[in-house]
């Protein structure tokens, strides 16, 4: 049976349709024009610009310096030797061997004594000293005591337990690339270890008088995490990708995120000085660094004083996430692990958000919802972001990457799990009721499927024709909320319009240098230009306007160049690369995630949340790193598409 006979009747009818074939022909012509015309040249000229950058005076000078036995190399070699011979490095290595070689019984003895003394301290505080202490301390001590029982019954060392656990082995050996020999330590026996464990359990048990057992365990965990990051800095950036959206469970999420970035940066720099890591940047990285410097200057020269400076320093620290990702996530395999980390955190946030909506624990702040127009909406979910719009921005930034993972995954069970994860994420996005996020999602994912296949244009035409019928298919509340976009009858839309007008009035006087970075500077000057009712606006509700207001024309120009370079890099890779379609799909997903959140940035200041700011640059860096690693591994050929080339579609067409 030939291919024509195998087609279903609908497909065969579509192939014979003059209208369908006309749209396919128009779409194919459009794609070929885009690939070979002015826009094609503009969108696929990143390599030439990168080469010009490398041949520039600075790049030429750097190459000459690298090629000689310079003072810098001598200093670096001396520093590396000092690190290798340092007592600290040797002590950390020997300590790790002892910790891994200890029997679980030693840890069980510590946990038993620690748990008993934690419960004893609670009893003394409550019944002897009549202090008000949270009962959770007693429960925590009891749980630690119960945890010690199976540990005391084990005869294995910690290294053997890690090696025998599929999850721990995958995490430490496969993902973090810690040599397997590190987990083949011989079991270390001796009564001294048990005595030390008992004494340590007593000491830390007494400390629960001043701090909760959970805080002490968290301090232990932090020490372990720092050691892992020090040994393998890649663990730091992967961990930050996972925990960044979840950090609002703590009282200081931004501070913890900045601390994690600084620890990872320190670990990477030590590895670099020891000659165990390399450093790369390129044209795009140079402009990101320039943007960071511009942010710092906006904090120093500012109307916001110390508050503005603190915001600028925080932005500069979080921008290090871009360079950490570029320099630590350097292979396709590492990039896939990072994509998996993004997907895991996205699913966790989505599940929490959906549960929040189902249980009725939703935000009803009047600034988030006009109850006169949307009385049918019970509230808007925030999950871990304290603001539904910031949650929506995070969702649309990461969702295309989850979609790419779903398409690329082989195996029915894995794909089904990812499809269900994507469905939960979509449901969470809907229940944010964020119209800006919805619009960004539609635009970004439309671009994604247009890259996926030129036939998407015909599908879009069909959707446009059936648009009047969508009101009968989709829930009325969903359609009503979406159709209210741009309506000045909605108080939030009206508020944004007035805010934009006030900020534009302010920009007539400060557009050259800006007012300074952060909310402190904005609140200092904006009220003098604000329209009635918008004096307390914390930002401009628009990314481009906010950047222009904070750092002046220089900041907006640099950011525009960064976005254009990123788009060029992605389109050039998709259209000219010899890499497999799966890699191109990931690049398209990263590009469309950035496009989605930038579209939302037309209506909201998407960097108002520091964690969204951090993940914005991480997604850009991860996409760039994936493109670079795929090019290196697949010997990319940059030949222009000929007249007979199909298009920039990845799989179909």
XYZ file of C-alpha atoms in Angstrom:
653
model
C 0.000 0.000 0.000
C 1.538 3.339 -1.029
C 1.616 6.509 1.035
C -1.387 8.012 -0.775
C -3.534 5.013 0.129
C -2.413 5.077 3.747
C -3.607 8.675 4.282
C -6.833 9.131 6.174
C -9.782 10.658 4.299
C -9.429 14.062 6.005
C -5.744 14.319 5.061
C -6.448 13.216 1.508
C -9.246 15.775 1.185
C -6.950 18.504 2.542
C -4.289 17.589 -0.018
C -6.811 17.998 -2.855
C -8.158 21.302 -1.496
C -7.145 24.351 -3.512
C -7.496 26.608 -0.451
C -5.321 24.407 1.772
C -2.665 24.027 -0.916
C -2.726 27.782 -1.511
C -2.027 28.423 2.180
C 0.719 25.810 2.225
C 2.334 27.414 -0.801
C 2.070 30.873 0.749
C 3.536 29.583 4.011
C 6.416 27.883 2.195
C 7.131 31.079 0.233
C 7.057 33.090 3.454
C 9.542 30.769 5.176
C 11.911 30.759 2.207
C 11.741 34.563 2.032
C 12.419 34.762 5.741
C 15.418 32.463 5.377
C 16.994 34.144 2.343
C 15.809 37.759 2.313
C 16.743 40.793 4.346
C 15.190 39.446 7.532
C 16.851 36.086 6.997
C 20.235 37.786 6.716
C 19.516 39.950 9.758
C 18.338 37.044 11.908
C 21.184 34.691 10.959
C 24.236 36.956 11.153
C 25.267 36.158 14.722
C 28.384 34.177 13.722
C 29.717 37.023 11.600
C 29.151 39.483 14.442
C 30.829 37.089 16.877
C 33.809 36.751 14.557
C 34.077 40.523 14.201
C 34.063 40.785 17.961
C 36.857 38.236 18.243
C 38.884 40.111 15.629
C 38.401 43.437 17.341
C 41.291 45.128 19.083
C 40.255 43.791 22.475
C 39.719 40.259 21.199
C 43.031 40.311 19.263
C 44.828 41.608 22.305
C 43.322 38.892 24.498
C 44.405 36.177 22.058
C 47.950 37.511 22.021
C 48.045 37.614 25.807
C 46.736 34.063 26.061
C 49.390 32.830 23.670
C 52.351 33.953 25.767
C 53.924 33.110 29.097
C 52.477 36.180 30.768
C 52.635 37.506 34.276
C 48.976 36.557 34.646
C 49.729 32.902 33.864
C 52.591 32.807 36.343
C 50.425 34.283 39.097
C 47.592 31.886 38.308
C 49.933 28.884 38.388
C 51.350 30.013 41.721
C 47.867 30.506 43.181
C 46.830 27.080 41.868
C 49.868 25.497 43.533
C 49.058 27.236 46.803
C 45.518 25.876 46.703
C 46.694 22.354 45.934
C 49.146 22.409 48.863
C 46.842 24.212 51.293
C 45.872 22.588 54.587
C 42.257 23.627 54.031
C 41.948 21.713 50.764
C 43.688 18.682 52.219
C 41.546 18.820 55.332
C 38.341 18.993 53.314
C 39.387 15.995 51.238
C 40.380 13.914 54.260
C 37.226 14.953 56.115
C 35.057 13.889 53.199
C 36.727 10.475 53.142
C 36.111 9.991 56.869
C 32.470 11.106 56.577
C 31.768 8.778 53.664
C 33.610 5.887 55.310
C 31.730 6.099 58.616
C 29.094 3.487 59.370
C 25.454 4.533 59.418
C 25.449 3.356 63.019
C 27.660 6.326 63.900
C 25.114 8.705 62.386
C 22.353 6.755 64.084
C 24.032 7.233 67.461
C 24.295 10.973 66.848
C 20.636 11.245 65.795
C 19.430 9.220 68.787
C 21.269 11.336 71.359
C 20.413 14.564 69.516
C 16.710 13.655 69.387
C 16.582 12.664 73.054
C 18.267 15.854 74.208
C 16.071 17.990 71.934
C 12.957 16.520 73.580
C 14.576 16.910 77.011
C 15.341 20.582 76.390
C 11.728 21.177 75.341
C 10.468 19.482 78.518
C 12.763 21.570 80.740
C 11.798 24.819 79.012
C 8.053 24.202 79.225
C 7.549 22.425 82.550
C 10.522 23.623 84.632
C 11.131 27.137 83.285
C 7.522 27.767 82.124
C 8.660 29.131 78.793
C 6.478 29.339 75.691
C 8.105 27.031 73.168
C 6.687 25.645 69.944
C 5.598 22.001 70.342
C 7.087 21.392 66.912
C 10.514 21.244 68.573
C 9.450 18.221 70.592
C 7.950 16.548 67.519
C 11.119 17.205 65.519
C 13.232 15.645 68.256
C 10.943 12.618 68.303
C 11.145 12.193 64.531
C 14.959 12.415 64.631
C 14.983 9.763 67.360
C 12.778 7.434 65.279
C 15.001 8.032 62.236
C 17.984 6.789 64.196
C 16.487 3.304 64.721
C 16.951 1.947 61.145
C 20.336 3.670 60.953
C 21.542 1.840 64.068
C 20.484 -1.463 62.500
C 22.533 -0.895 59.329
C 26.015 -2.331 58.785
C 26.842 -0.246 55.704
C 28.932 2.876 55.366
C 27.477 6.129 54.047
C 29.430 5.657 50.794
C 27.934 2.172 50.306
C 24.431 3.529 50.901
C 24.932 6.237 48.289
C 26.350 3.738 45.812
C 23.444 1.352 46.414
C 20.741 4.007 46.006
C 19.557 4.616 42.441
C 18.516 8.193 43.159
C 21.705 9.136 45.059
C 23.906 7.407 42.475
C 22.146 9.211 39.623
C 22.443 12.549 41.401
C 26.077 12.351 42.508
C 27.674 10.148 39.832
C 25.604 10.695 36.676
C 24.501 14.319 37.108
C 27.269 15.888 39.197
C 30.016 13.704 37.703
C 31.635 12.953 41.057
C 34.022 10.030 40.409
C 32.550 6.718 41.503
C 35.773 5.890 43.312
C 34.833 8.515 45.905
C 32.002 6.234 47.019
C 34.085 3.086 47.395
C 35.455 4.009 50.810
C 36.179 1.149 53.161
C 34.068 0.922 56.287
C 35.877 2.730 59.097
C 35.335 1.145 62.507
C 36.388 2.174 65.971
C 34.819 3.170 69.275
C 36.240 6.689 69.023
C 33.768 7.526 66.247
C 30.808 6.408 68.372
C 32.086 8.400 71.346
C 32.479 11.489 69.157
C 28.968 10.980 67.748
C 27.457 10.734 71.252
C 29.300 13.830 72.490
C 28.299 15.787 69.356
C 24.674 14.682 69.826
C 24.705 15.962 73.401
C 26.288 19.301 72.456
C 23.900 19.996 69.604
C 21.011 18.704 71.700
C 21.810 21.307 74.359
C 21.892 23.940 71.609
C 18.181 23.333 70.965
C 17.623 25.476 74.048
C 18.555 28.452 71.870
C 17.553 27.273 68.380
C 15.045 24.829 66.949
C 16.246 21.346 65.933
C 15.187 22.107 62.365
C 17.455 25.175 62.279
C 20.393 23.089 63.492
C 19.704 20.386 60.898
C 19.397 23.098 58.244
C 22.848 24.378 59.266
C 24.241 20.842 58.881
C 22.596 20.570 55.474
C 24.032 23.938 54.436
C 27.547 22.755 55.323
C 27.068 19.594 53.248
C 25.669 21.572 50.316
C 28.596 24.016 50.468
C 31.040 21.116 50.424
C 29.333 19.553 47.394
C 29.334 22.926 45.594
C 32.981 23.475 46.501
C 33.852 20.070 45.052
C 31.543 20.352 42.027
C 30.306 23.912 41.311
C 27.905 22.545 38.681
C 25.845 21.306 41.627
C 25.404 24.915 42.716
C 23.798 26.179 39.524
C 21.624 23.051 39.159
C 20.470 23.410 42.745
C 19.726 27.105 42.286
C 17.616 26.340 39.211
C 15.522 23.918 41.268
C 15.141 25.897 44.490
C 14.936 29.470 43.143
C 11.149 29.345 42.523
C 10.562 27.669 45.908
C 12.552 29.961 48.181
C 9.540 31.961 49.342
C 9.031 29.262 51.998
C 11.815 31.122 53.824
C 11.623 34.631 55.214
C 14.445 35.950 53.014
C 14.191 34.271 49.595
C 16.203 36.879 47.692
C 19.007 36.888 50.248
C 19.256 33.090 50.139
C 19.314 33.123 46.346
C 22.083 35.738 46.290
C 24.036 33.743 48.875
C 23.750 30.611 46.728
C 24.964 32.513 43.670
C 27.947 33.931 45.560
C 28.944 30.534 46.997
C 28.736 28.946 43.553
C 30.715 31.812 42.026
C 33.425 31.468 44.674
C 33.629 27.727 44.061
C 33.864 28.252 40.299
C 36.594 30.898 40.650
C 38.639 28.608 42.906
C 38.314 25.817 40.341
C 39.285 28.264 37.606
C 42.379 29.440 39.467
C 43.354 25.817 40.061
C 43.110 25.192 36.309
C 40.179 22.766 36.671
C 37.637 24.971 34.889
C 37.838 27.365 31.960
C 36.138 30.682 31.283
C 34.217 31.795 28.197
C 31.952 34.675 27.368
C 31.669 35.875 23.760
C 29.805 38.795 22.254
C 26.516 38.164 24.048
C 28.280 37.702 27.379
C 30.186 40.956 26.874
C 26.931 42.897 26.566
C 25.439 41.096 29.584
C 28.500 42.152 31.579
C 28.060 45.689 30.268
C 24.420 45.605 31.393
C 25.534 44.502 34.880
C 27.984 47.416 35.058
C 25.221 49.737 33.896
C 22.985 48.450 36.703
C 25.694 49.091 39.276
C 26.207 52.632 37.996
C 22.445 53.114 38.215
C 22.657 52.173 41.886
C 25.575 54.487 42.619
C 24.231 57.520 40.735
C 20.658 57.411 41.967
C 17.913 59.374 43.617
C 17.113 56.360 45.795
C 20.203 56.461 47.998
C 21.269 53.299 49.806
C 18.047 51.505 48.866
C 18.799 51.937 45.188
C 22.399 50.824 45.662
C 21.261 47.660 47.445
C 18.892 46.850 44.570
C 21.643 47.408 42.002
C 24.066 45.144 43.869
C 21.407 42.449 44.097
C 20.718 42.650 40.354
C 24.455 42.460 39.609
C 24.878 39.409 41.854
C 21.941 37.600 40.264
C 23.296 38.423 36.802
C 26.244 36.213 37.725
C 23.791 33.363 37.167
C 24.154 33.967 33.429
C 27.942 33.544 33.512
C 27.786 30.573 35.884
C 25.397 28.783 33.538
C 27.488 29.580 30.460
C 30.706 28.356 32.058
C 29.488 25.404 34.129
C 26.725 23.926 31.955
C 28.872 23.274 28.897
C 27.848 19.903 27.464
C 24.572 18.727 25.965
C 24.222 16.209 28.774
C 24.655 18.881 31.449
C 22.204 21.097 29.573
C 19.638 18.305 29.636
C 20.147 17.892 33.373
C 19.557 21.638 33.775
C 16.416 21.406 31.639
C 15.245 18.574 33.860
C 15.872 20.750 36.917
C 13.768 23.539 35.379
C 10.994 21.059 34.590
C 11.009 19.633 38.124
C 10.685 23.045 39.765
C 8.000 24.090 37.261
C 5.908 20.997 38.018
C 6.294 21.445 41.793
C 5.159 25.074 41.540
C 2.264 24.095 39.255
C 1.024 21.323 41.523
C 1.183 23.647 44.521
C -0.668 26.371 42.617
C -3.428 24.018 41.452
C -3.830 22.655 44.990
C -4.002 26.225 46.254
C -6.876 27.004 43.892
C -8.784 23.785 44.609
C -8.491 24.292 48.372
C -9.650 27.902 48.043
C -6.447 29.458 49.380
C -6.238 32.118 46.702
C -5.297 35.787 46.743
C -8.181 38.246 46.703
C -6.213 41.500 46.900
C -8.229 44.243 45.203
C -5.165 45.394 43.252
C -5.080 41.982 41.569
C -8.730 41.779 40.582
C -11.591 44.129 39.755
C -14.431 42.403 41.583
C -17.034 44.535 39.804
C -16.090 43.065 36.429
C -14.880 39.619 37.515
C -17.125 38.634 40.384
C -17.120 35.038 39.080
C -13.389 34.666 39.807
C -12.896 33.471 43.407
C -9.280 34.645 43.483
C -5.884 34.279 41.833
C -3.210 31.775 42.771
C 0.289 32.912 43.670
C 2.003 29.611 44.624
C 5.537 30.518 45.736
C 5.697 33.993 44.157
C 3.371 36.119 46.324
C 1.986 37.717 43.167
C -0.111 36.030 40.430
C 1.486 38.050 37.637
C 4.988 37.038 38.698
C 3.836 33.422 38.879
C 2.402 33.748 35.366
C 5.678 35.224 34.110
C 7.652 32.342 35.565
C 5.258 29.800 34.041
C 5.423 31.153 30.487
C 9.219 31.515 30.703
C 9.760 27.831 31.491
C 6.767 26.135 29.846
C 8.188 25.985 26.273
C 11.208 24.088 27.613
C 8.886 21.590 29.306
C 7.020 21.287 26.002
C 10.297 20.611 24.151
C 11.222 17.927 26.691
C 7.810 16.329 26.185
C 8.211 16.219 22.401
C 11.797 14.952 22.555
C 11.174 12.261 25.168
C 11.003 8.672 23.987
C 8.973 6.043 25.782
C 5.250 5.998 26.488
C 5.433 6.223 30.298
C 7.921 9.097 30.358
C 6.037 11.035 27.717
C 2.714 10.459 29.478
C 4.212 11.785 32.718
C 5.473 14.887 30.926
C 2.140 15.405 29.149
C 0.355 15.305 32.516
C 2.951 17.726 33.923
C 2.353 20.118 31.025
C -1.413 19.861 31.566
C -1.051 20.741 35.258
C 1.217 23.665 34.323
C -1.378 24.957 31.852
C -4.087 24.699 34.495
C -1.904 26.629 36.928
C -1.289 29.310 34.297
C -5.029 29.651 33.651
C -5.794 30.066 37.348
C -3.297 32.893 37.730
C -5.887 34.852 35.680
C -2.958 36.913 34.413
C -3.974 38.297 31.023
C -0.469 39.523 30.258
C 0.890 36.025 30.923
C -1.837 34.495 28.741
C -1.016 36.842 25.890
C 2.697 36.163 26.235
C 1.998 32.430 26.302
C -0.062 32.614 23.104
C 2.527 34.676 21.216
C 5.523 32.662 22.417
C 4.024 29.265 21.761
C 2.679 30.390 18.386
C 6.255 31.282 17.423
C 7.366 27.897 18.782
C 4.965 25.958 16.575
C 5.714 28.194 13.591
C 9.347 27.172 13.968
C 8.239 23.588 14.464
C 6.503 23.569 11.067
C 5.413 26.050 8.403
C 2.062 24.230 8.301
C 1.226 25.998 11.561
C 0.201 29.029 9.489
C -2.651 27.064 7.964
C -3.698 25.914 11.441
C -3.628 29.509 12.688
C -5.831 30.548 9.788
C -8.313 27.855 10.751
C -8.289 29.017 14.364
C -8.937 32.590 13.247
C -11.923 31.428 11.191
C -13.326 29.505 14.140
C -12.603 32.274 16.653
C -16.275 33.318 16.997
C -17.078 29.731 18.015
C -14.499 29.601 20.798
C -16.900 31.436 23.095
C -19.183 28.403 22.949
C -16.350 25.930 23.591
C -14.222 27.624 26.240
C -15.554 28.566 29.709
C -17.370 31.887 29.702
C -15.264 33.284 32.533
C -12.025 32.502 30.706
C -13.231 34.157 27.498
C -14.568 37.181 29.383
C -11.308 37.687 31.237
C -9.231 37.428 28.048
C -11.506 39.689 26.014
C -11.225 42.383 28.680
C -7.618 43.019 27.606
C -7.358 46.715 26.788
C -10.706 47.608 28.328
C -10.434 50.816 30.348
C -13.524 49.758 32.266
C -11.214 47.393 34.157
C -9.604 49.261 37.050
C -6.247 47.454 36.691
C -5.997 48.349 32.983
C -6.959 51.950 33.694
C -4.407 52.059 36.513
C -1.662 50.841 34.156
C -2.536 53.401 31.484
C -2.370 56.239 34.007
C 0.921 54.889 35.366
C 2.418 54.754 31.859
C 1.352 58.334 31.219
C 2.901 59.512 34.469
C 6.179 57.673 33.845
C 6.361 59.012 30.284
C 5.944 62.529 31.664
C 8.834 61.828 34.034
C 10.970 60.414 31.205
C 10.828 63.712 29.335
C 13.214 65.019 31.991
C 15.310 61.960 32.955
C 15.491 59.762 29.825
C 19.210 60.399 29.246
C 20.616 59.103 32.533
C 17.617 57.693 34.374
C 16.626 58.087 38.019
C 18.490 55.112 39.461
C 17.873 51.406 39.927
C 15.187 49.948 42.149
C 11.912 50.758 43.796
C 13.496 53.283 46.191
C 14.492 55.615 43.350
C 11.157 55.186 41.576
C 9.154 56.021 44.703
C 11.337 59.057 45.306
C 10.635 60.814 41.979
C 7.579 59.272 40.342
C 4.881 60.696 42.698
C 5.687 64.223 41.428
C 4.546 63.168 37.932
C 1.861 60.634 38.891
C -1.793 60.980 37.978
C -4.354 60.866 40.761
C -4.696 57.398 42.245
C -1.353 56.066 40.969
C 1.032 57.832 43.353
C 1.914 54.571 45.134
C 2.840 52.627 42.009
C 6.104 50.724 42.780
C 7.212 50.497 39.125
C 6.238 51.397 35.565
C 4.311 48.177 34.723
C 6.409 47.874 31.559
C 9.892 46.381 31.219
C 11.255 48.734 28.541
C 9.862 51.868 30.215
C 11.168 50.757 33.610
C 14.694 50.083 32.289
C 14.669 53.434 30.492
C 13.484 55.193 33.643
C 16.065 53.491 35.875
C 19.242 53.506 33.766
C 18.421 55.911 30.950
C 18.880 55.374 27.246
C 22.128 53.422 27.721
C 20.436 50.671 29.721
C 17.604 50.283 27.207
C 20.027 50.181 24.252
C 22.211 47.534 25.891
C 19.195 45.384 26.798
C 17.829 45.702 23.237
C 21.186 44.596 21.792
C 21.283 41.599 24.173
C 17.824 40.471 23.096
C 18.596 40.942 19.396
C 21.861 39.002 19.686
C 20.094 36.191 21.507
C 17.379 36.018 18.841
C 20.015 36.016 16.093
C 21.943 33.218 17.772
C 18.821 31.062 18.119
C 17.507 31.648 14.586
C 20.908 31.050 13.021
C 21.240 27.766 14.903
C 17.730 26.646 13.963
C 18.019 27.504 10.273
C 21.682 26.836 9.450
C 22.891 24.245 11.920
C 23.634 20.621 11.087
C 22.581 19.637 14.622
C 19.711 17.179 15.126
C 16.132 18.417 15.241
C 15.865 17.698 18.968
C 18.562 20.265 19.723
C 16.927 22.829 17.473
C 13.646 22.250 19.260
C 15.251 23.029 22.622
C 16.769 26.210 21.165
C 13.364 27.199 19.796
C 11.802 26.523 23.211
C 14.332 28.723 25.028
C 13.840 31.484 22.462
C 10.057 31.313 22.772
C 10.217 31.329 26.570
C 12.136 34.608 26.416
C 9.730 35.966 23.776
C 6.739 34.991 25.937
C 7.933 36.841 29.004
C 9.044 39.854 26.943
C 5.522 40.107 25.496
C 4.204 40.020 29.040
C 6.763 42.723 29.809
C 4.709 45.103 27.678
C 2.102 45.114 30.465
C 4.090 44.278 33.616
C 7.522 44.887 35.039
C 8.569 41.228 34.884
C 11.803 41.798 36.852
C 9.968 43.108 39.903
C 10.547 39.678 41.463
C 14.278 38.983 41.841
C 13.829 35.246 41.310
C 12.092 35.798 37.979
C 14.945 38.147 37.041
C 17.480 35.432 37.906
C 15.628 32.717 35.963
C 15.231 35.015 32.944
C 19.011 35.210 32.568
C 19.501 31.538 33.423
C 17.085 30.466 30.658
C 18.866 32.750 28.186
C 22.268 31.379 29.247
C 21.064 27.765 29.214
C 19.705 28.155 25.689
C 22.940 29.784 24.549
C 25.028 27.073 26.187
C 22.901 24.332 24.621
C 23.383 25.897 21.190
C 27.146 26.174 21.687
C 27.544 22.607 22.948
C 25.399 21.225 20.120
C 27.450 23.134 17.543
C 30.681 21.823 19.006
C 29.481 18.230 19.135
C 27.822 18.145 15.725
C 30.314 20.135 13.617
C 27.782 22.736 12.576
C 27.920 23.873 8.975
C 26.862 27.476 8.310
C 25.848 27.267 4.684
C 23.041 29.468 3.476
C 19.802 27.759 2.576
C 19.506 27.335 -1.160
C 16.469 28.094 -3.278
C 15.339 24.499 -2.994
C 15.591 24.378 0.785
C 12.327 23.719 2.563
C 12.257 26.218 5.430
C 13.417 26.660 8.993
C 10.910 24.092 10.215
C 12.396 21.446 12.458
C 10.461 18.274 11.823
C 7.589 18.732 9.433
C 7.722 20.206 5.962
